[in-house]
Short mmCIF file of N, CA, C and O in Angstrom, two decimals:
data_model
loop_
_atom_site.label_atom_id
_atom_site.label_comp_id
_atom_site.label_asym_id
_atom_site.label_seq_id
_atom_site.Cartn_x
_atom_site.Cartn_y
_atom_site.Cartn_z
N MET J 100 -76.34 -42.50 -37.09
CA MET J 100 -76.63 -43.41 -35.99
C MET J 100 -78.09 -43.84 -36.02
O MET J 100 -78.97 -43.00 -36.15
N ALA J 101 -78.32 -45.11 -35.84
CA ALA J 101 -79.69 -45.63 -35.79
C ALA J 101 -80.38 -45.12 -34.53
O ALA J 101 -79.77 -45.03 -33.47
N ASN J 102 -81.64 -44.75 -34.67
CA ASN J 102 -82.47 -44.30 -33.55
C ASN J 102 -81.96 -43.01 -32.89
O ASN J 102 -82.33 -42.72 -31.78
N SER J 103 -81.12 -42.26 -33.55
CA SER J 103 -80.62 -41.01 -33.01
C SER J 103 -81.57 -39.88 -33.40
O SER J 103 -82.08 -39.84 -34.51
N ILE J 104 -81.78 -38.95 -32.47
CA ILE J 104 -82.63 -37.79 -32.73
C ILE J 104 -81.72 -36.62 -33.11
O ILE J 104 -80.74 -36.33 -32.43
N SER J 105 -82.05 -35.94 -34.19
CA SER J 105 -81.25 -34.79 -34.62
C SER J 105 -81.45 -33.62 -33.67
O SER J 105 -82.42 -33.58 -32.92
N GLN J 106 -80.54 -32.67 -33.76
CA GLN J 106 -80.69 -31.48 -32.92
C GLN J 106 -81.95 -30.71 -33.29
O GLN J 106 -82.55 -30.06 -32.44
N HIS J 107 -82.41 -30.81 -34.53
CA HIS J 107 -83.65 -30.14 -34.94
C HIS J 107 -84.87 -30.79 -34.27
O HIS J 107 -85.82 -30.10 -33.93
N ALA J 108 -84.84 -32.09 -34.10
CA ALA J 108 -85.99 -32.82 -33.56
C ALA J 108 -85.96 -32.93 -32.04
O ALA J 108 -86.97 -33.28 -31.43
N ALA J 109 -84.84 -32.65 -31.41
CA ALA J 109 -84.72 -32.82 -29.95
C ALA J 109 -85.69 -31.92 -29.20
O ALA J 109 -85.78 -30.72 -29.48
N THR J 110 -86.41 -32.50 -28.25
CA THR J 110 -87.29 -31.73 -27.39
C THR J 110 -86.56 -31.39 -26.09
O THR J 110 -85.48 -31.93 -25.82
N LEU J 111 -87.15 -30.52 -25.30
CA LEU J 111 -86.57 -30.19 -24.00
C LEU J 111 -86.42 -31.46 -23.16
O LEU J 111 -85.39 -31.68 -22.53
N LEU J 112 -87.43 -32.30 -23.17
CA LEU J 112 -87.36 -33.54 -22.40
C LEU J 112 -86.22 -34.43 -22.90
O LEU J 112 -85.48 -35.01 -22.10
N ASP J 113 -86.04 -34.54 -24.21
CA ASP J 113 -84.93 -35.31 -24.77
C ASP J 113 -83.60 -34.80 -24.24
O ASP J 113 -82.73 -35.57 -23.82
N ILE J 114 -83.44 -33.50 -24.26
CA ILE J 114 -82.18 -32.89 -23.83
C ILE J 114 -81.96 -33.12 -22.34
O ILE J 114 -80.86 -33.48 -21.92
N ILE J 115 -82.99 -32.96 -21.54
CA ILE J 115 -82.85 -33.16 -20.10
C ILE J 115 -82.54 -34.63 -19.78
O ILE J 115 -81.69 -34.92 -18.95
N ILE J 116 -83.21 -35.55 -20.44
CA ILE J 116 -82.99 -36.97 -20.16
C ILE J 116 -81.62 -37.44 -20.63
O ILE J 116 -80.91 -38.12 -19.91
N ASP J 117 -81.25 -37.10 -21.85
CA ASP J 117 -80.06 -37.70 -22.44
C ASP J 117 -78.85 -36.77 -22.43
O ASP J 117 -77.75 -37.21 -22.73
N GLY J 118 -79.05 -35.53 -22.08
CA GLY J 118 -78.00 -34.56 -22.31
C GLY J 118 -77.05 -34.26 -21.19
O GLY J 118 -76.03 -33.63 -21.42
N PHE J 119 -77.34 -34.65 -19.98
CA PHE J 119 -76.52 -34.20 -18.86
C PHE J 119 -75.55 -35.25 -18.37
O PHE J 119 -75.88 -36.42 -18.26
N GLU J 120 -74.36 -34.82 -18.06
CA GLU J 120 -73.37 -35.65 -17.39
C GLU J 120 -73.47 -35.34 -15.91
O GLU J 120 -73.62 -34.20 -15.51
N LYS J 121 -73.37 -36.36 -15.07
CA LYS J 121 -73.54 -36.20 -13.62
C LYS J 121 -72.61 -35.15 -13.03
O LYS J 121 -73.00 -34.37 -12.18
N ASN J 122 -71.34 -35.12 -13.42
CA ASN J 122 -70.40 -34.21 -12.78
C ASN J 122 -70.14 -32.97 -13.62
O ASN J 122 -69.11 -32.35 -13.50
N GLU J 123 -71.07 -32.60 -14.43
CA GLU J 123 -70.98 -31.42 -15.27
C GLU J 123 -71.76 -30.29 -14.60
O GLU J 123 -72.80 -29.88 -15.07
N ILE J 124 -71.27 -29.79 -13.45
CA ILE J 124 -71.99 -28.76 -12.71
C ILE J 124 -71.14 -27.49 -12.65
O ILE J 124 -69.99 -27.52 -12.26
N LEU J 125 -71.74 -26.38 -13.08
CA LEU J 125 -71.09 -25.08 -13.01
C LEU J 125 -72.11 -24.09 -12.46
O LEU J 125 -73.23 -24.01 -12.97
N ASP J 126 -71.73 -23.37 -11.43
CA ASP J 126 -72.63 -22.41 -10.79
C ASP J 126 -73.91 -23.07 -10.31
O ASP J 126 -74.99 -22.46 -10.34
N GLY J 127 -73.83 -24.34 -9.89
CA GLY J 127 -75.00 -25.05 -9.38
C GLY J 127 -75.92 -25.64 -10.43
O GLY J 127 -76.98 -26.16 -10.11
N PHE J 128 -75.52 -25.57 -11.71
CA PHE J 128 -76.35 -26.06 -12.80
C PHE J 128 -75.63 -27.14 -13.60
O PHE J 128 -74.43 -27.04 -13.85
N HIS J 129 -76.39 -28.15 -14.03
CA HIS J 129 -75.95 -29.04 -15.10
C HIS J 129 -76.22 -28.27 -16.38
O HIS J 129 -77.22 -27.54 -16.47
N SER J 130 -75.38 -28.43 -17.39
CA SER J 130 -75.66 -27.73 -18.64
C SER J 130 -75.50 -28.68 -19.81
O SER J 130 -74.79 -29.67 -19.74
N ARG J 131 -76.20 -28.35 -20.88
CA ARG J 131 -76.12 -29.13 -22.11
C ARG J 131 -76.04 -28.17 -23.27
O ARG J 131 -76.84 -27.23 -23.38
N GLU J 132 -75.08 -28.39 -24.13
CA GLU J 132 -74.89 -27.56 -25.30
C GLU J 132 -75.55 -28.22 -26.50
O GLU J 132 -75.43 -29.43 -26.69
N LEU J 133 -76.25 -27.42 -27.27
CA LEU J 133 -76.91 -27.92 -28.47
C LEU J 133 -76.48 -27.02 -29.64
O LEU J 133 -77.10 -25.99 -29.90
N PRO J 134 -75.39 -27.38 -30.33
CA PRO J 134 -74.96 -26.58 -31.47
C PRO J 134 -75.89 -26.81 -32.66
O PRO J 134 -76.20 -27.95 -33.00
N MET J 135 -76.35 -25.75 -33.25
CA MET J 135 -77.24 -25.82 -34.39
C MET J 135 -76.46 -25.48 -35.66
O MET J 135 -75.40 -24.85 -35.58
N PRO J 136 -76.97 -25.85 -36.83
CA PRO J 136 -76.24 -25.60 -38.08
C PRO J 136 -76.04 -24.12 -38.40
O PRO J 136 -75.06 -23.74 -39.02
N ASP J 137 -76.99 -23.28 -37.95
CA ASP J 137 -76.89 -21.85 -38.24
C ASP J 137 -77.71 -21.08 -37.20
O ASP J 137 -78.47 -21.67 -36.43
N GLU J 138 -77.54 -19.77 -37.18
CA GLU J 138 -78.22 -18.94 -36.18
C GLU J 138 -79.74 -18.97 -36.31
O GLU J 138 -80.44 -19.10 -35.29
N PRO J 139 -80.32 -18.89 -37.52
CA PRO J 139 -81.78 -18.96 -37.60
C PRO J 139 -82.35 -20.26 -37.02
O PRO J 139 -83.38 -20.24 -36.34
N SER J 140 -81.68 -21.38 -37.24
CA SER J 140 -82.20 -22.63 -36.67
C SER J 140 -82.01 -22.64 -35.15
O SER J 140 -82.82 -23.23 -34.43
N ALA J 141 -80.98 -21.99 -34.63
CA ALA J 141 -80.80 -21.88 -33.18
C ALA J 141 -81.91 -21.03 -32.56
O ALA J 141 -82.44 -21.37 -31.50
N VAL J 142 -82.28 -19.94 -33.23
CA VAL J 142 -83.37 -19.09 -32.75
C VAL J 142 -84.68 -19.88 -32.74
O VAL J 142 -85.45 -19.83 -31.77
N ARG J 143 -84.94 -20.65 -33.78
CA ARG J 143 -86.16 -21.48 -33.84
C ARG J 143 -86.15 -22.54 -32.75
O ARG J 143 -87.17 -22.77 -32.09
N LYS J 144 -85.00 -23.20 -32.54
CA LYS J 144 -84.91 -24.25 -31.52
C LYS J 144 -85.12 -23.65 -30.14
O LYS J 144 -85.83 -24.21 -29.31
N PHE J 145 -84.54 -22.48 -29.87
CA PHE J 145 -84.76 -21.80 -28.60
C PHE J 145 -86.25 -21.57 -28.38
O PHE J 145 -86.78 -21.84 -27.31
N ALA J 146 -86.93 -21.06 -29.40
CA ALA J 146 -88.37 -20.78 -29.29
C ALA J 146 -89.16 -22.05 -29.01
O ALA J 146 -90.08 -22.06 -28.18
N GLU J 147 -88.80 -23.15 -29.67
CA GLU J 147 -89.49 -24.44 -29.43
C GLU J 147 -89.27 -24.90 -28.00
O GLU J 147 -90.22 -25.33 -27.32
N LEU J 148 -88.03 -24.83 -27.52
CA LEU J 148 -87.72 -25.27 -26.16
C LEU J 148 -88.41 -24.37 -25.13
O LEU J 148 -88.92 -24.85 -24.12
N GLU J 149 -88.41 -23.06 -25.41
CA GLU J 149 -89.08 -22.14 -24.49
C GLU J 149 -90.58 -22.44 -24.41
O GLU J 149 -91.17 -22.45 -23.32
N GLU J 150 -91.20 -22.70 -25.55
CA GLU J 150 -92.63 -23.03 -25.55
C GLU J 150 -92.89 -24.30 -24.73
O GLU J 150 -93.83 -24.37 -23.94
N GLU J 151 -92.05 -25.31 -24.93
CA GLU J 151 -92.19 -26.56 -24.17
C GLU J 151 -92.01 -26.30 -22.67
O GLU J 151 -92.78 -26.79 -21.84
N ALA J 152 -91.01 -25.51 -22.32
CA ALA J 152 -90.77 -25.20 -20.90
C ALA J 152 -91.91 -24.40 -20.29
O ALA J 152 -92.30 -24.62 -19.15
N ARG J 153 -92.48 -23.46 -21.05
CA ARG J 153 -93.62 -22.68 -20.54
C ARG J 153 -94.83 -23.56 -20.26
O ARG J 153 -95.55 -23.34 -19.29
N ARG J 154 -95.07 -24.57 -21.12
CA ARG J 154 -96.19 -25.49 -20.87
C ARG J 154 -95.96 -26.27 -19.57
O ARG J 154 -96.91 -26.60 -18.87
N TRP J 155 -94.74 -26.54 -19.28
CA TRP J 155 -94.38 -27.31 -18.10
C TRP J 155 -94.31 -26.43 -16.85
O TRP J 155 -94.80 -26.79 -15.79
N LYS J 156 -93.66 -25.26 -16.95
CA LYS J 156 -93.31 -24.48 -15.77
C LYS J 156 -94.02 -23.13 -15.67
O LYS J 156 -93.84 -22.42 -14.71
N GLY J 157 -94.79 -22.76 -16.70
CA GLY J 157 -95.43 -21.45 -16.69
C GLY J 157 -94.47 -20.39 -17.22
O GLY J 157 -93.38 -20.71 -17.70
N PRO J 158 -94.87 -19.13 -17.13
CA PRO J 158 -94.02 -18.06 -17.67
C PRO J 158 -92.69 -17.96 -16.91
O PRO J 158 -92.67 -18.07 -15.69
N PRO J 159 -91.61 -17.71 -17.63
CA PRO J 159 -90.31 -17.58 -16.95
C PRO J 159 -90.21 -16.24 -16.22
O PRO J 159 -90.61 -15.20 -16.77
N PRO J 160 -89.69 -16.23 -14.99
CA PRO J 160 -89.51 -14.98 -14.27
C PRO J 160 -88.48 -14.04 -14.91
O PRO J 160 -88.56 -12.84 -14.76
N ARG J 161 -87.51 -14.61 -15.61
CA ARG J 161 -86.49 -13.81 -16.30
C ARG J 161 -86.53 -14.11 -17.78
O ARG J 161 -86.47 -15.26 -18.19
N VAL J 162 -86.58 -13.05 -18.57
CA VAL J 162 -86.60 -13.19 -20.03
C VAL J 162 -85.70 -12.12 -20.63
O VAL J 162 -85.70 -10.98 -20.18
N LEU J 163 -84.94 -12.52 -21.61
CA LEU J 163 -84.16 -11.59 -22.41
C LEU J 163 -84.40 -11.97 -23.86
O LEU J 163 -84.23 -13.13 -24.23
N ASP J 164 -84.83 -11.02 -24.66
CA ASP J 164 -85.08 -11.29 -26.07
C ASP J 164 -84.39 -10.20 -26.88
O ASP J 164 -85.03 -9.34 -27.46
N GLY J 165 -83.07 -10.25 -26.88
CA GLY J 165 -82.30 -9.25 -27.60
C GLY J 165 -81.98 -9.71 -29.01
O GLY J 165 -82.30 -10.82 -29.40
N PRO J 166 -81.32 -8.86 -29.76
CA PRO J 166 -80.99 -9.23 -31.13
C PRO J 166 -79.91 -10.33 -31.21
O PRO J 166 -79.87 -11.09 -32.17
N ALA J 167 -79.06 -10.42 -30.19
CA ALA J 167 -77.96 -11.39 -30.24
C ALA J 167 -78.05 -12.47 -29.17
O ALA J 167 -77.38 -13.49 -29.27
N ARG J 168 -78.85 -12.23 -28.13
CA ARG J 168 -78.94 -13.18 -27.01
C ARG J 168 -80.39 -13.35 -26.58
O ARG J 168 -81.14 -12.38 -26.51
N ARG J 169 -80.72 -14.59 -26.25
CA ARG J 169 -82.06 -14.90 -25.74
C ARG J 169 -81.92 -15.72 -24.47
O ARG J 169 -81.05 -16.59 -24.38
N LEU J 170 -82.80 -15.46 -23.51
CA LEU J 170 -82.80 -16.17 -22.23
C LEU J 170 -84.23 -16.33 -21.77
O LEU J 170 -85.03 -15.40 -21.84
N ALA J 171 -84.56 -17.52 -21.31
CA ALA J 171 -85.80 -17.79 -20.58
C ALA J 171 -85.35 -18.54 -19.33
O ALA J 171 -84.75 -19.62 -19.45
N ALA J 172 -85.58 -17.97 -18.15
CA ALA J 172 -85.02 -18.55 -16.93
C ALA J 172 -86.06 -18.66 -15.83
O ALA J 172 -86.79 -17.70 -15.54
N TRP J 173 -86.11 -19.83 -15.24
CA TRP J 173 -86.88 -20.14 -14.04
C TRP J 173 -85.85 -20.40 -12.95
O TRP J 173 -84.66 -20.56 -13.25
N PRO J 174 -86.23 -20.49 -11.69
CA PRO J 174 -85.23 -20.73 -10.65
C PRO J 174 -84.41 -22.02 -10.86
O PRO J 174 -83.24 -22.07 -10.48
N ASP J 175 -85.00 -23.03 -11.50
CA ASP J 175 -84.31 -24.31 -11.64
C ASP J 175 -84.03 -24.70 -13.09
O ASP J 175 -83.57 -25.81 -13.36
N LEU J 176 -84.30 -23.82 -14.04
CA LEU J 176 -84.10 -24.13 -15.45
C LEU J 176 -83.79 -22.85 -16.22
O LEU J 176 -84.43 -21.82 -16.00
N GLU J 177 -82.79 -22.94 -17.09
CA GLU J 177 -82.46 -21.82 -17.97
C GLU J 177 -82.32 -22.31 -19.40
O GLU J 177 -81.73 -23.36 -19.64
N LEU J 178 -82.83 -21.53 -20.32
CA LEU J 178 -82.63 -21.76 -21.75
C LEU J 178 -81.92 -20.53 -22.27
O LEU J 178 -82.35 -19.40 -22.01
N ARG J 179 -80.84 -20.73 -23.01
CA ARG J 179 -80.06 -19.62 -23.55
C ARG J 179 -79.78 -19.87 -25.03
O ARG J 179 -79.59 -21.01 -25.44
N GLN J 180 -79.71 -18.77 -25.79
CA GLN J 180 -79.33 -18.87 -27.21
C GLN J 180 -78.49 -17.66 -27.55
O GLN J 180 -78.82 -16.53 -27.20
N ALA J 181 -77.38 -17.91 -28.22
CA ALA J 181 -76.53 -16.86 -28.78
C ALA J 181 -75.84 -17.45 -30.00
O ALA J 181 -75.36 -18.60 -29.94
N GLY J 182 -75.81 -16.72 -31.08
CA GLY J 182 -75.22 -17.25 -32.31
C GLY J 182 -75.94 -18.53 -32.72
O GLY J 182 -77.16 -18.60 -32.67
N ARG J 183 -75.19 -19.56 -33.08
CA ARG J 183 -75.82 -20.81 -33.47
C ARG J 183 -75.86 -21.82 -32.32
O ARG J 183 -76.17 -22.98 -32.51
N GLY J 184 -75.59 -21.34 -31.11
CA GLY J 184 -75.60 -22.20 -29.93
C GLY J 184 -76.85 -22.04 -29.09
O GLY J 184 -77.38 -20.95 -28.92
N VAL J 185 -77.32 -23.17 -28.57
CA VAL J 185 -78.42 -23.20 -27.60
C VAL J 185 -77.89 -23.96 -26.38
O VAL J 185 -77.18 -24.96 -26.52
N MET J 186 -78.22 -23.47 -25.20
CA MET J 186 -77.80 -24.14 -23.98
C MET J 186 -79.00 -24.32 -23.06
O MET J 186 -79.81 -23.40 -22.90
N VAL J 187 -79.11 -25.49 -22.46
CA VAL J 187 -80.11 -25.78 -21.44
C VAL J 187 -79.35 -25.99 -20.14
O VAL J 187 -78.39 -26.77 -20.09
N ARG J 188 -79.76 -25.27 -19.10
CA ARG J 188 -79.14 -25.45 -17.78
C ARG J 188 -80.23 -25.82 -16.78
O ARG J 188 -81.26 -25.15 -16.71
N ALA J 189 -79.99 -26.90 -16.04
CA ALA J 189 -80.93 -27.35 -15.01
C ALA J 189 -80.21 -27.38 -13.67
O ALA J 189 -79.10 -27.91 -13.58
N ARG J 190 -80.84 -26.78 -12.67
CA ARG J 190 -80.21 -26.74 -11.34
C ARG J 190 -79.97 -28.15 -10.84
O ARG J 190 -80.82 -29.02 -10.95
N ALA J 191 -78.78 -28.37 -10.32
CA ALA J 191 -78.41 -29.68 -9.78
C ALA J 191 -79.24 -29.96 -8.52
O ALA J 191 -79.25 -29.15 -7.59
N PRO J 192 -79.97 -31.08 -8.48
CA PRO J 192 -80.82 -31.37 -7.33
C PRO J 192 -80.05 -31.86 -6.11
O PRO J 192 -80.59 -31.89 -5.02
N ARG J 193 -78.82 -32.25 -6.29
CA ARG J 193 -77.96 -32.71 -5.18
C ARG J 193 -78.60 -33.87 -4.41
O ARG J 193 -78.74 -33.83 -3.20
N PHE J 194 -79.00 -34.90 -5.13
CA PHE J 194 -79.59 -36.10 -4.53
C PHE J 194 -78.65 -36.79 -3.55
O PHE J 194 -79.08 -37.57 -2.71
N SER J 195 -77.35 -36.54 -3.67
CA SER J 195 -76.39 -37.28 -2.85
C SER J 195 -76.65 -37.12 -1.35
O SER J 195 -76.22 -37.95 -0.56
N ALA J 196 -77.37 -36.08 -0.95
CA ALA J 196 -77.68 -35.88 0.47
C ALA J 196 -78.49 -37.03 1.05
O ALA J 196 -78.39 -37.34 2.24
N TRP J 197 -79.31 -37.68 0.22
CA TRP J 197 -80.12 -38.81 0.71
C TRP J 197 -79.90 -40.09 -0.09
O TRP J 197 -80.19 -41.18 0.38
N TRP J 198 -79.40 -39.98 -1.33
CA TRP J 198 -79.26 -41.14 -2.21
C TRP J 198 -78.37 -42.23 -1.61
O TRP J 198 -78.66 -43.41 -1.72
N HIS J 199 -77.29 -41.83 -0.99
CA HIS J 199 -76.33 -42.79 -0.45
C HIS J 199 -76.59 -43.16 1.01
O HIS J 199 -75.83 -43.91 1.60
N ASP J 200 -77.66 -42.67 1.57
CA ASP J 200 -78.03 -43.00 2.96
C ASP J 200 -78.60 -44.42 2.99
O ASP J 200 -79.49 -44.77 2.19
N ALA J 201 -78.12 -45.25 3.89
CA ALA J 201 -78.56 -46.65 3.97
C ALA J 201 -80.07 -46.76 4.17
O ALA J 201 -80.71 -47.68 3.64
N ASP J 202 -80.67 -45.84 4.92
CA ASP J 202 -82.12 -45.90 5.17
C ASP J 202 -82.94 -45.73 3.88
O ASP J 202 -84.04 -46.25 3.77
N THR J 203 -82.40 -45.00 2.93
CA THR J 203 -83.09 -44.80 1.66
C THR J 203 -83.35 -46.14 0.97
O THR J 203 -84.40 -46.35 0.38
N TRP J 204 -82.40 -47.06 1.05
CA TRP J 204 -82.46 -48.32 0.31
C TRP J 204 -82.84 -49.51 1.19
O TRP J 204 -82.94 -50.64 0.70
N ARG J 205 -83.12 -49.24 2.49
CA ARG J 205 -83.50 -50.31 3.42
C ARG J 205 -84.76 -51.02 2.90
O ARG J 205 -85.68 -50.40 2.39
N ALA J 206 -84.78 -52.31 2.99
CA ALA J 206 -85.93 -53.16 2.61
C ALA J 206 -86.25 -53.08 1.11
O ALA J 206 -87.39 -53.29 0.72
N ASP J 207 -85.27 -52.77 0.29
CA ASP J 207 -85.40 -52.77 -1.16
C ASP J 207 -86.68 -52.08 -1.64
O ASP J 207 -87.62 -52.72 -2.13
N PRO J 208 -86.75 -50.74 -1.55
CA PRO J 208 -87.97 -50.00 -1.89
C PRO J 208 -88.40 -50.11 -3.35
O PRO J 208 -89.55 -49.85 -3.67
N MET J 209 -87.51 -50.53 -4.23
CA MET J 209 -87.84 -50.61 -5.65
C MET J 209 -88.26 -52.00 -6.09
O MET J 209 -88.67 -52.20 -7.25
N ALA J 210 -88.20 -52.97 -5.21
CA ALA J 210 -88.47 -54.37 -5.57
C ALA J 210 -89.84 -54.55 -6.23
O ALA J 210 -89.96 -55.23 -7.24
N ALA J 211 -90.88 -53.95 -5.68
CA ALA J 211 -92.23 -54.13 -6.22
C ALA J 211 -92.34 -53.59 -7.65
O ALA J 211 -93.03 -54.17 -8.49
N ILE J 212 -91.67 -52.50 -7.93
CA ILE J 212 -91.71 -51.94 -9.28
C ILE J 212 -90.97 -52.84 -10.26
O ILE J 212 -91.45 -53.09 -11.37
N PHE J 213 -89.81 -53.35 -9.85
CA PHE J 213 -89.07 -54.25 -10.75
C PHE J 213 -89.82 -55.57 -10.97
O PHE J 213 -89.79 -56.11 -12.08
N GLU J 214 -90.53 -56.04 -9.97
CA GLU J 214 -91.38 -57.23 -10.15
C GLU J 214 -92.48 -56.94 -11.16
O GLU J 214 -92.80 -57.77 -12.02
N TRP J 215 -93.09 -55.79 -11.06
CA TRP J 215 -94.14 -55.36 -11.98
C TRP J 215 -93.60 -55.33 -13.41
O TRP J 215 -94.24 -55.84 -14.34
N LEU J 216 -92.41 -54.72 -13.61
CA LEU J 216 -91.81 -54.70 -14.95
C LEU J 216 -91.54 -56.12 -15.45
O LEU J 216 -91.77 -56.41 -16.64
N ASP J 217 -91.07 -57.00 -14.58
CA ASP J 217 -90.85 -58.40 -14.96
C ASP J 217 -92.16 -59.05 -15.39
O ASP J 217 -92.20 -59.80 -16.37
N ASP J 218 -93.24 -58.78 -14.64
CA ASP J 218 -94.55 -59.33 -15.00
C ASP J 218 -94.97 -58.88 -16.40
O ASP J 218 -95.51 -59.68 -17.18
N GLU J 219 -94.73 -57.61 -16.73
CA GLU J 219 -95.12 -57.11 -18.05
C GLU J 219 -94.28 -57.72 -19.17
O GLU J 219 -94.77 -57.87 -20.30
N ARG J 220 -93.05 -58.09 -18.88
CA ARG J 220 -92.18 -58.71 -19.90
C ARG J 220 -92.64 -60.14 -20.23
O ARG J 220 -92.37 -60.63 -21.30
N ARG J 221 -93.27 -60.79 -19.28
CA ARG J 221 -93.69 -62.19 -19.47
C ARG J 221 -94.89 -62.32 -20.33
O ARG J 221 -95.70 -61.67 -20.66
#
């Protein structure tokens, strides 16, 4: 695929932006599976994602670094690795509580930003 990022090159941000389906919620988390070609590459990818998450969120309150399973968990983000699989779980923010409220969209709050983007295109 043109412009596709491989699982080796995917960053935590890539996975969070492109990886979640809206109605893919289990135990309050959206999850994304990242199958790697082999277990050593899954261990390396987990370490890369954990390093990226630590720069963003600080040290994880929960850590497991066993021979078969790895976990780095914050209250709103989990990284897991077992075998050749890596999983990223992000707590569902449940925007629906305010997203669909008419007051949220009253007076077109995004108009100025879309005008700005139009200005940059010209």
